[in-house]
Amino acid sequence: MTRAPSAPASGPGHTTPPSTATAIPLSDPALAERLADRMALVDTALDDAVASADALADDASRHLVAAGGKRFRPLLTLLAGELGDGSNPQLVDAAVVVELTQVASLYHDDVMDSAPLRRGAPAAHTVWGNSVAILVGDLLFARASALVAGLGPEAVVLQSRTFERMCLGQLHETMGPGADDDPVAHYLQVLSDKTASLLATSARLGAMFGGCGPEVVEAVAAYGEKVGVAFQLADDVLDIASSGDESGKTPGTDLREHVPTMPVLLLRQRVARGTGTADDAALLARLDGDLSDDAALAAVVEDLRAHDVLAETRALAVRGAREAAQELEPLPDGSVKDALADLAGALADRTV
């Protein structure tokens, strides 16, 4: 399941581009400035964390970091930290840990998915080959592990459990649902493990090292989990409903690669249960066929846009975003809570 955001291409050896806090809606200028300043520290620390005396390891490790990305996970860590002492220097290390973990997983994902691009740049395996890409992913996981060790035993256990969930999510996605599994429930669990687990950990680490109490820590972790699932469901909608200019990729990219997405799973469920129409069965057969031809892809995209499985997926994403916002109830009122709520609302709005 490769869903790489569009970003300017960048080659090996480039340093980390400066980040901004615009990946999270922020209406408080002072909060936005603080996060931007802290993200500059994260970018510097991230650049140091991937550096290596070995020329090949240095170039390959910097490849995806230099390609940019929204840095959403470290931003979430820093934002959650603002619920307490946002100036704690350990928050920067925690933010680097979650971004290193994310980037490392992308090296592995792209090999498994044979993805040609990541963050607008050639995927590492297309430059150095599969073995180097996998080993560099392992190297970055090792760097994340070394950094998290300095944050204490609780953070180490949290990181290891998150990594376990990410691996299980990838494993279950690769193998697909079993004969007795509900494919839709299986898919939601994959999204929760593979994607949402790291978002939950990003928020949890931020609240922990911000010095927040247990109720706040648990609230932001639950929020991160639900936001992560809602975000991926929104992506499923956008892969079909948006134009290339809006999403940064050709509509139907996941369909062409036969990547499981919720609209197709809902359609497949209807056909399997005998509740679908003959047109549903015909559309599913086309989706399962060869979509390498642009005209064939455009035709199935157009049919899915008009089908109510897309509206059903949109409703699931909106409901997930609203449930995420409800998890914020224990948080103190203020600009941080507002920003997290606005983010959940923005996720729902993406699908409209």
CSV table of C-alpha atoms in Angstrom, one decimal:
chain,number,residue,atom,x,y,z
A,1,MET,CA,0.0,0.0,0.0
A,2,THR,CA,2.2,2.8,-1.3
A,3,ARG,CA,0.7,6.3,-0.9
A,4,ALA,CA,3.6,8.7,-1.4
A,5,PRO,CA,2.8,12.4,-1.2
A,6,SER,CA,4.0,14.5,-4.0
A,7,ALA,CA,7.1,16.5,-3.3
A,8,PRO,CA,10.0,18.1,-5.3
A,9,ALA,CA,12.6,15.5,-6.4
A,10,SER,CA,15.9,15.4,-4.6
A,11,GLY,CA,19.0,13.4,-5.2
A,12,PRO,CA,21.4,11.6,-2.9
A,13,GLY,CA,23.6,13.7,-0.7
A,14,HIS,CA,21.2,16.6,-0.2
A,15,THR,CA,20.6,17.9,3.3
A,16,THR,CA,17.2,17.9,5.0
A,17,PRO,CA,15.0,20.7,3.6
A,18,PRO,CA,13.5,23.0,6.2
A,19,SER,CA,10.0,22.1,7.4
A,20,THR,CA,7.1,24.2,8.2
A,21,ALA,CA,4.2,23.6,10.6
A,22,THR,CA,1.6,23.9,7.8
A,23,ALA,CA,0.8,20.2,7.8
A,24,ILE,CA,-1.4,20.8,10.8
A,25,PRO,CA,-4.0,23.6,10.7
A,26,LEU,CA,-2.9,26.3,13.1
A,27,SER,CA,-5.0,29.5,13.8
A,28,ASP,CA,-2.7,30.7,16.7
A,29,PRO,CA,0.2,32.6,15.2
A,30,ALA,CA,2.3,32.2,18.3
A,31,LEU,CA,1.8,28.5,18.4
A,32,ALA,CA,2.6,28.3,14.7
A,33,GLU,CA,5.9,30.2,15.3
A,34,ARG,CA,6.9,28.0,18.2
A,35,LEU,CA,6.3,24.8,16.2
A,36,ALA,CA,8.2,26.1,13.2
A,37,ASP,CA,11.1,27.0,15.4
A,38,ARG,CA,11.0,23.5,17.0
A,39,MET,CA,10.7,21.8,13.7
A,40,ALA,CA,13.9,23.6,12.5
A,41,LEU,CA,15.6,21.8,15.5
A,42,VAL,CA,14.1,18.5,14.4
A,43,ASP,CA,15.3,18.9,10.9
A,44,THR,CA,18.8,19.6,12.1
A,45,ALA,CA,18.7,16.6,14.5
A,46,LEU,CA,17.2,14.4,11.7
A,47,ASP,CA,20.0,15.3,9.4
A,48,ASP,CA,22.6,14.4,12.0
A,49,ALA,CA,20.8,11.2,12.8
A,50,VAL,CA,21.0,9.8,9.2
A,51,ALA,CA,24.6,10.9,8.7
A,52,SER,CA,27.2,8.2,8.2
A,53,ALA,CA,30.9,8.1,7.6
A,54,ASP,CA,30.3,5.4,5.0
A,55,ALA,CA,29.6,7.2,1.7
A,56,LEU,CA,27.1,4.7,0.4
A,57,ALA,CA,25.2,4.5,3.7
A,58,ASP,CA,25.2,8.3,3.9
A,59,ASP,CA,23.8,8.9,0.4
A,60,ALA,CA,21.2,6.1,0.7
A,61,SER,CA,20.1,7.1,4.2
A,62,ARG,CA,19.7,10.8,3.2
A,63,HIS,CA,17.8,9.9,0.1
A,64,LEU,CA,14.2,10.0,1.4
A,65,VAL,CA,14.9,12.4,4.2
A,66,ALA,CA,16.2,14.9,1.6
A,67,ALA,CA,13.1,14.4,-0.6
A,68,GLY,CA,11.1,16.2,2.0
A,69,GLY,CA,7.6,15.2,3.1
A,70,LYS,CA,5.1,16.8,5.4
A,71,ARG,CA,6.9,15.7,8.6
A,72,PHE,CA,3.4,15.1,10.0
A,73,ARG,CA,4.4,12.7,12.7
A,74,PRO,CA,7.1,14.8,14.3
A,75,LEU,CA,4.8,17.8,14.1
A,76,LEU,CA,2.1,15.9,16.0
A,77,THR,CA,4.7,15.0,18.7
A,78,LEU,CA,5.7,18.6,19.1
A,79,LEU,CA,2.0,19.8,19.1
A,80,ALA,CA,1.1,17.2,21.7
A,81,GLY,CA,4.0,18.4,23.8
A,82,GLU,CA,2.5,21.9,23.8
A,83,LEU,CA,-0.2,20.5,26.0
A,84,GLY,CA,2.5,20.6,28.7
A,85,ASP,CA,6.1,21.8,28.6
A,86,GLY,CA,6.6,22.2,24.9
A,87,SER,CA,10.2,23.4,25.5
A,88,ASN,CA,11.5,20.1,26.9
A,89,PRO,CA,14.5,19.2,24.6
A,90,GLN,CA,13.5,15.5,24.8
A,91,LEU,CA,10.5,16.4,22.6
A,92,VAL,CA,12.9,17.0,19.7
A,93,ASP,CA,14.5,13.6,20.1
A,94,ALA,CA,11.1,12.0,20.3
A,95,ALA,CA,10.1,13.8,17.1
A,96,VAL,CA,13.2,12.6,15.3
A,97,VAL,CA,12.5,9.0,16.5
A,98,VAL,CA,9.1,8.9,15.0
A,99,GLU,CA,10.2,10.4,11.7
A,100,LEU,CA,13.2,8.0,11.5
A,101,THR,CA,10.8,5.1,12.1
A,102,GLN,CA,8.4,6.4,9.4
A,103,VAL,CA,11.2,6.9,6.8
A,104,ALA,CA,12.8,3.5,7.6
A,105,SER,CA,9.4,1.8,7.0
A,106,LEU,CA,9.1,3.6,3.6
A,107,TYR,CA,12.4,2.0,2.4
A,108,HIS,CA,10.9,-1.4,3.1
A,109,ASP,CA,7.4,-0.6,1.8
A,110,ASP,CA,8.7,0.5,-1.5
A,111,VAL,CA,10.7,-2.7,-2.1
A,112,MET,CA,7.6,-4.8,-1.2
A,113,ASP,CA,5.3,-2.7,-3.4
A,114,SER,CA,7.8,-2.2,-6.2
A,115,ALA,CA,7.0,1.5,-6.0
A,116,PRO,CA,8.9,3.6,-8.5
A,117,LEU,CA,8.6,6.9,-6.7
A,118,ARG,CA,8.5,8.1,-3.1
A,119,ARG,CA,8.0,11.8,-2.1
A,120,GLY,CA,8.4,12.7,-5.8
A,121,ALA,CA,11.9,11.2,-6.0
A,122,PRO,CA,12.9,7.8,-7.3
A,123,ALA,CA,12.4,5.1,-4.7
A,124,ALA,CA,15.7,4.0,-3.1
A,125,HIS,CA,15.5,0.5,-4.5
A,126,THR,CA,15.3,1.9,-8.1
A,127,VAL,CA,18.6,3.7,-7.4
A,128,TRP,CA,20.6,1.2,-5.4
A,129,GLY,CA,18.6,-2.1,-5.7
A,130,ASN,CA,16.4,-4.0,-3.3
A,131,SER,CA,19.1,-5.3,-0.9
A,132,VAL,CA,20.6,-1.8,-0.3
A,133,ALA,CA,17.1,-0.3,0.3
A,134,ILE,CA,16.2,-3.0,2.8
A,135,LEU,CA,19.5,-2.7,4.6
A,136,VAL,CA,19.2,1.1,4.7
A,137,GLY,CA,15.8,0.8,6.2
A,138,ASP,CA,17.3,-1.5,8.9
A,139,LEU,CA,20.0,1.0,9.5
A,140,LEU,CA,17.5,3.8,10.1
A,141,PHE,CA,15.5,1.6,12.4
A,142,ALA,CA,18.8,1.0,14.3
A,143,ARG,CA,19.4,4.8,14.5
A,144,ALA,CA,15.8,5.3,15.8
A,145,SER,CA,16.4,2.6,18.4
A,146,ALA,CA,19.7,4.2,19.6
A,147,LEU,CA,18.0,7.6,19.9
A,148,VAL,CA,14.9,6.3,21.8
A,149,ALA,CA,17.2,4.5,24.3
A,150,GLY,CA,18.1,8.0,25.6
A,151,LEU,CA,14.5,8.7,26.3
A,152,GLY,CA,14.2,5.9,28.9
A,153,PRO,CA,12.7,2.4,29.2
A,154,GLU,CA,9.0,3.4,28.8
A,155,ALA,CA,9.8,5.0,25.4
A,156,VAL,CA,11.9,2.0,24.4
A,157,VAL,CA,9.0,-0.4,25.1
A,158,LEU,CA,6.6,1.9,23.3
A,159,GLN,CA,8.8,2.1,20.2
A,160,SER,CA,9.3,-1.6,20.1
A,161,ARG,CA,5.6,-2.3,20.4
A,162,THR,CA,4.8,0.2,17.7
A,163,PHE,CA,7.4,-1.4,15.4
A,164,GLU,CA,5.8,-4.8,16.1
A,165,ARG,CA,2.4,-3.4,15.1
A,166,MET,CA,3.8,-1.9,11.9
A,167,CYS,CA,5.4,-5.2,10.9
A,168,LEU,CA,2.2,-7.1,11.6
A,169,GLY,CA,0.2,-4.6,9.6
A,170,GLN,CA,2.6,-5.0,6.6
A,171,LEU,CA,2.5,-8.8,7.1
A,172,HIS,CA,-1.3,-9.0,7.1
A,173,GLU,CA,-1.6,-6.6,4.2
A,174,THR,CA,0.9,-8.8,2.2
A,175,MET,CA,-0.9,-12.1,3.0
A,176,GLY,CA,-4.4,-10.7,2.7
A,177,PRO,CA,-7.4,-11.8,4.7
A,178,GLY,CA,-7.8,-15.5,5.5
A,179,ALA,CA,-10.8,-17.6,4.3
A,180,ASP,CA,-12.7,-16.9,7.5
A,181,ASP,CA,-11.8,-13.2,7.8
A,182,ASP,CA,-14.0,-10.3,7.0
A,183,PRO,CA,-12.0,-8.5,4.3
A,184,VAL,CA,-13.3,-5.0,5.4
A,185,ALA,CA,-12.4,-5.7,9.1
A,186,HIS,CA,-9.1,-7.1,8.0
A,187,TYR,CA,-8.3,-3.9,6.0
A,188,LEU,CA,-9.2,-1.6,8.9
A,189,GLN,CA,-6.9,-3.6,11.2
A,190,VAL,CA,-4.1,-3.3,8.6
A,191,LEU,CA,-4.6,0.5,8.5
A,192,SER,CA,-4.7,0.7,12.3
A,193,ASP,CA,-1.5,-1.4,12.7
A,194,LYS,CA,0.6,-0.2,9.7
A,195,THR,CA,-0.3,3.5,9.8
A,196,ALA,CA,-2.3,4.6,12.8
A,197,SER,CA,0.0,2.9,15.4
A,198,LEU,CA,2.9,5.3,14.6
A,199,LEU,CA,0.6,8.4,14.7
A,200,ALA,CA,-0.7,7.2,18.1
A,201,THR,CA,2.8,6.8,19.3
A,202,SER,CA,3.8,10.2,17.9
A,203,ALA,CA,1.1,11.9,20.0
A,204,ARG,CA,1.7,9.8,23.0
A,205,LEU,CA,5.4,10.6,23.1
A,206,GLY,CA,4.7,14.3,22.8
A,207,ALA,CA,2.3,14.3,25.7
A,208,MET,CA,4.6,12.1,27.8
A,209,PHE,CA,7.7,14.3,27.3
A,210,GLY,CA,5.5,17.4,27.7
A,211,GLY,CA,4.9,16.2,31.2
A,212,CYS,CA,1.1,15.7,30.7
A,213,GLY,CA,-0.9,13.5,33.0
A,214,PRO,CA,-2.1,10.0,32.1
A,215,GLU,CA,-5.6,11.1,31.0
A,216,VAL,CA,-4.2,13.5,28.5
A,217,VAL,CA,-1.6,11.0,27.3
A,218,GLU,CA,-4.2,8.3,26.7
A,219,ALA,CA,-6.5,10.8,25.0
A,220,VAL,CA,-4.0,12.1,22.4
A,221,ALA,CA,-2.9,8.5,21.7
A,222,ALA,CA,-6.5,7.4,21.0
A,223,TYR,CA,-6.9,10.5,18.9
A,224,GLY,CA,-3.8,9.7,16.8
A,225,GLU,CA,-5.0,6.1,16.3
A,226,LYS,CA,-8.4,7.2,14.9
A,227,VAL,CA,-6.9,10.1,12.9
A,228,GLY,CA,-4.5,7.6,11.2
A,229,VAL,CA,-7.3,5.3,10.1
A,230,ALA,CA,-9.5,8.2,9.0
A,231,PHE,CA,-6.6,9.7,7.0
A,232,GLN,CA,-6.1,6.5,5.0
A,233,LEU,CA,-9.8,6.1,4.3
A,234,ALA,CA,-9.8,9.7,3.1
A,235,ASP,CA,-6.9,8.8,0.8
A,236,ASP,CA,-9.0,5.9,-0.6
A,237,VAL,CA,-11.7,8.4,-1.5
A,238,LEU,CA,-9.2,10.9,-3.0
A,239,ASP,CA,-7.5,8.2,-5.1
A,240,ILE,CA,-10.8,8.0,-7.0
A,241,ALA,CA,-12.6,11.3,-6.5
A,242,SER,CA,-9.9,14.0,-6.8
A,243,SER,CA,-8.2,15.3,-9.9
A,244,GLY,CA,-4.5,14.8,-10.4
A,245,ASP,CA,-3.9,18.5,-9.6
A,246,GLU,CA,-5.7,18.2,-6.3
A,247,SER,CA,-4.0,15.0,-5.0
A,248,GLY,CA,-0.6,15.2,-6.7
A,249,LYS,CA,-1.0,11.8,-8.4
A,250,THR,CA,-3.0,10.3,-11.2
A,251,PRO,CA,-6.5,9.3,-10.1
A,252,GLY,CA,-6.8,5.6,-9.7
A,253,THR,CA,-3.2,4.9,-9.0
A,254,ASP,CA,-4.0,2.4,-6.2
A,255,LEU,CA,-6.6,0.8,-8.5
A,256,ARG,CA,-4.0,0.3,-11.2
A,257,GLU,CA,-1.6,-1.3,-8.8
A,258,HIS,CA,-4.5,-3.5,-7.4
A,259,VAL,CA,-3.8,-2.1,-4.0
A,260,PRO,CA,-6.7,-2.9,-1.7
A,261,THR,CA,-8.8,0.2,-0.9
A,262,MET,CA,-12.1,0.5,0.9
A,263,PRO,CA,-14.4,1.3,-2.1
A,264,VAL,CA,-13.2,-1.8,-3.9
A,265,LEU,CA,-13.5,-3.9,-0.8
A,266,LEU,CA,-17.1,-2.7,-0.2
A,267,LEU,CA,-17.9,-3.5,-3.8
A,268,ARG,CA,-16.3,-6.9,-3.5
A,269,GLN,CA,-18.3,-7.6,-0.3
A,270,ARG,CA,-21.5,-6.8,-2.1
A,271,VAL,CA,-20.7,-9.2,-5.0
A,272,ALA,CA,-19.6,-11.9,-2.6
A,273,ARG,CA,-22.7,-11.7,-0.5
A,274,GLY,CA,-25.0,-11.6,-3.5
A,275,THR,CA,-26.4,-8.2,-2.7
A,276,GLY,CA,-24.7,-6.5,-5.6
A,277,THR,CA,-26.1,-6.0,-9.1
A,278,ALA,CA,-24.9,-7.5,-12.4
A,279,ASP,CA,-23.3,-4.1,-13.1
A,280,ASP,CA,-21.4,-4.4,-9.8
A,281,ALA,CA,-20.0,-7.8,-10.8
A,282,ALA,CA,-19.0,-6.5,-14.2
A,283,LEU,CA,-17.2,-3.5,-12.6
A,284,LEU,CA,-15.4,-5.7,-10.1
A,285,ALA,CA,-14.2,-7.9,-13.0
A,286,ARG,CA,-12.8,-4.8,-14.7
A,287,LEU,CA,-11.1,-3.7,-11.5
A,288,ASP,CA,-9.5,-7.1,-11.2
A,289,GLY,CA,-8.3,-7.0,-14.8
A,290,ASP,CA,-5.5,-5.2,-16.6
A,291,LEU,CA,-5.7,-1.5,-15.9
A,292,SER,CA,-2.4,-0.5,-17.5
A,293,ASP,CA,-4.2,1.2,-20.3
A,294,ASP,CA,-5.1,4.8,-19.4
A,295,ALA,CA,-8.5,4.7,-21.0
A,296,ALA,CA,-9.4,1.5,-19.1
A,297,LEU,CA,-8.3,3.1,-15.8
A,298,ALA,CA,-10.2,6.3,-16.5
A,299,ALA,CA,-13.3,4.3,-17.2
A,300,VAL,CA,-13.3,2.4,-13.9
A,301,VAL,CA,-12.5,5.5,-12.0
A,302,GLU,CA,-15.5,7.3,-13.5
A,303,ASP,CA,-17.8,4.4,-12.7
A,304,LEU,CA,-16.5,4.2,-9.1
A,305,ARG,CA,-17.0,8.0,-8.7
A,306,ALA,CA,-20.7,7.4,-9.5
A,307,HIS,CA,-21.0,4.4,-7.3
A,308,ASP,CA,-22.4,4.6,-3.7
A,309,VAL,CA,-19.4,2.6,-2.4
A,310,LEU,CA,-17.4,5.8,-2.7
A,311,ALA,CA,-20.0,7.7,-0.6
A,312,GLU,CA,-19.9,4.8,1.9
A,313,THR,CA,-16.1,5.1,2.2
A,314,ARG,CA,-16.4,8.9,2.6
A,315,ALA,CA,-18.9,8.4,5.4
A,316,LEU,CA,-16.5,6.0,7.2
A,317,ALA,CA,-13.7,8.6,6.9
A,318,VAL,CA,-15.9,11.4,8.2
A,319,ARG,CA,-17.1,9.3,11.1
A,320,GLY,CA,-13.6,8.3,12.0
A,321,ALA,CA,-12.4,11.9,12.0
A,322,ARG,CA,-15.3,12.9,14.2
A,323,GLU,CA,-14.6,10.1,16.6
A,324,ALA,CA,-11.0,11.2,16.7
A,325,ALA,CA,-12.1,14.7,17.7
A,326,GLN,CA,-14.3,13.3,20.4
A,327,GLU,CA,-11.2,11.7,22.0
A,328,LEU,CA,-9.9,15.3,22.7
A,329,GLU,CA,-12.6,15.9,25.4
A,330,PRO,CA,-10.2,15.5,28.3
A,331,LEU,CA,-7.7,18.0,26.9
A,332,PRO,CA,-7.6,21.5,28.3
A,333,ASP,CA,-9.2,24.1,26.2
A,334,GLY,CA,-6.9,26.3,24.1
A,335,SER,CA,-5.1,26.6,20.8
A,336,VAL,CA,-3.5,23.1,20.9
A,337,LYS,CA,-6.8,21.4,21.4
A,338,ASP,CA,-8.3,23.6,18.7
A,339,ALA,CA,-5.5,22.7,16.3
A,340,LEU,CA,-6.0,19.0,16.9
A,341,ALA,CA,-9.8,19.3,16.4
A,342,ASP,CA,-9.2,21.4,13.2
A,343,LEU,CA,-6.9,18.7,11.9
A,344,ALA,CA,-9.7,16.1,12.3
A,345,GLY,CA,-12.1,18.4,10.6
A,346,ALA,CA,-9.7,19.0,7.8
A,347,LEU,CA,-9.4,15.2,7.2
A,348,ALA,CA,-13.2,15.0,6.9
A,349,ASP,CA,-13.2,18.0,4.5
A,350,ARG,CA,-10.6,16.3,2.3
A,351,THR,CA,-13.2,13.8,1.2
A,352,VAL,CA,-15.9,16.3,0.2
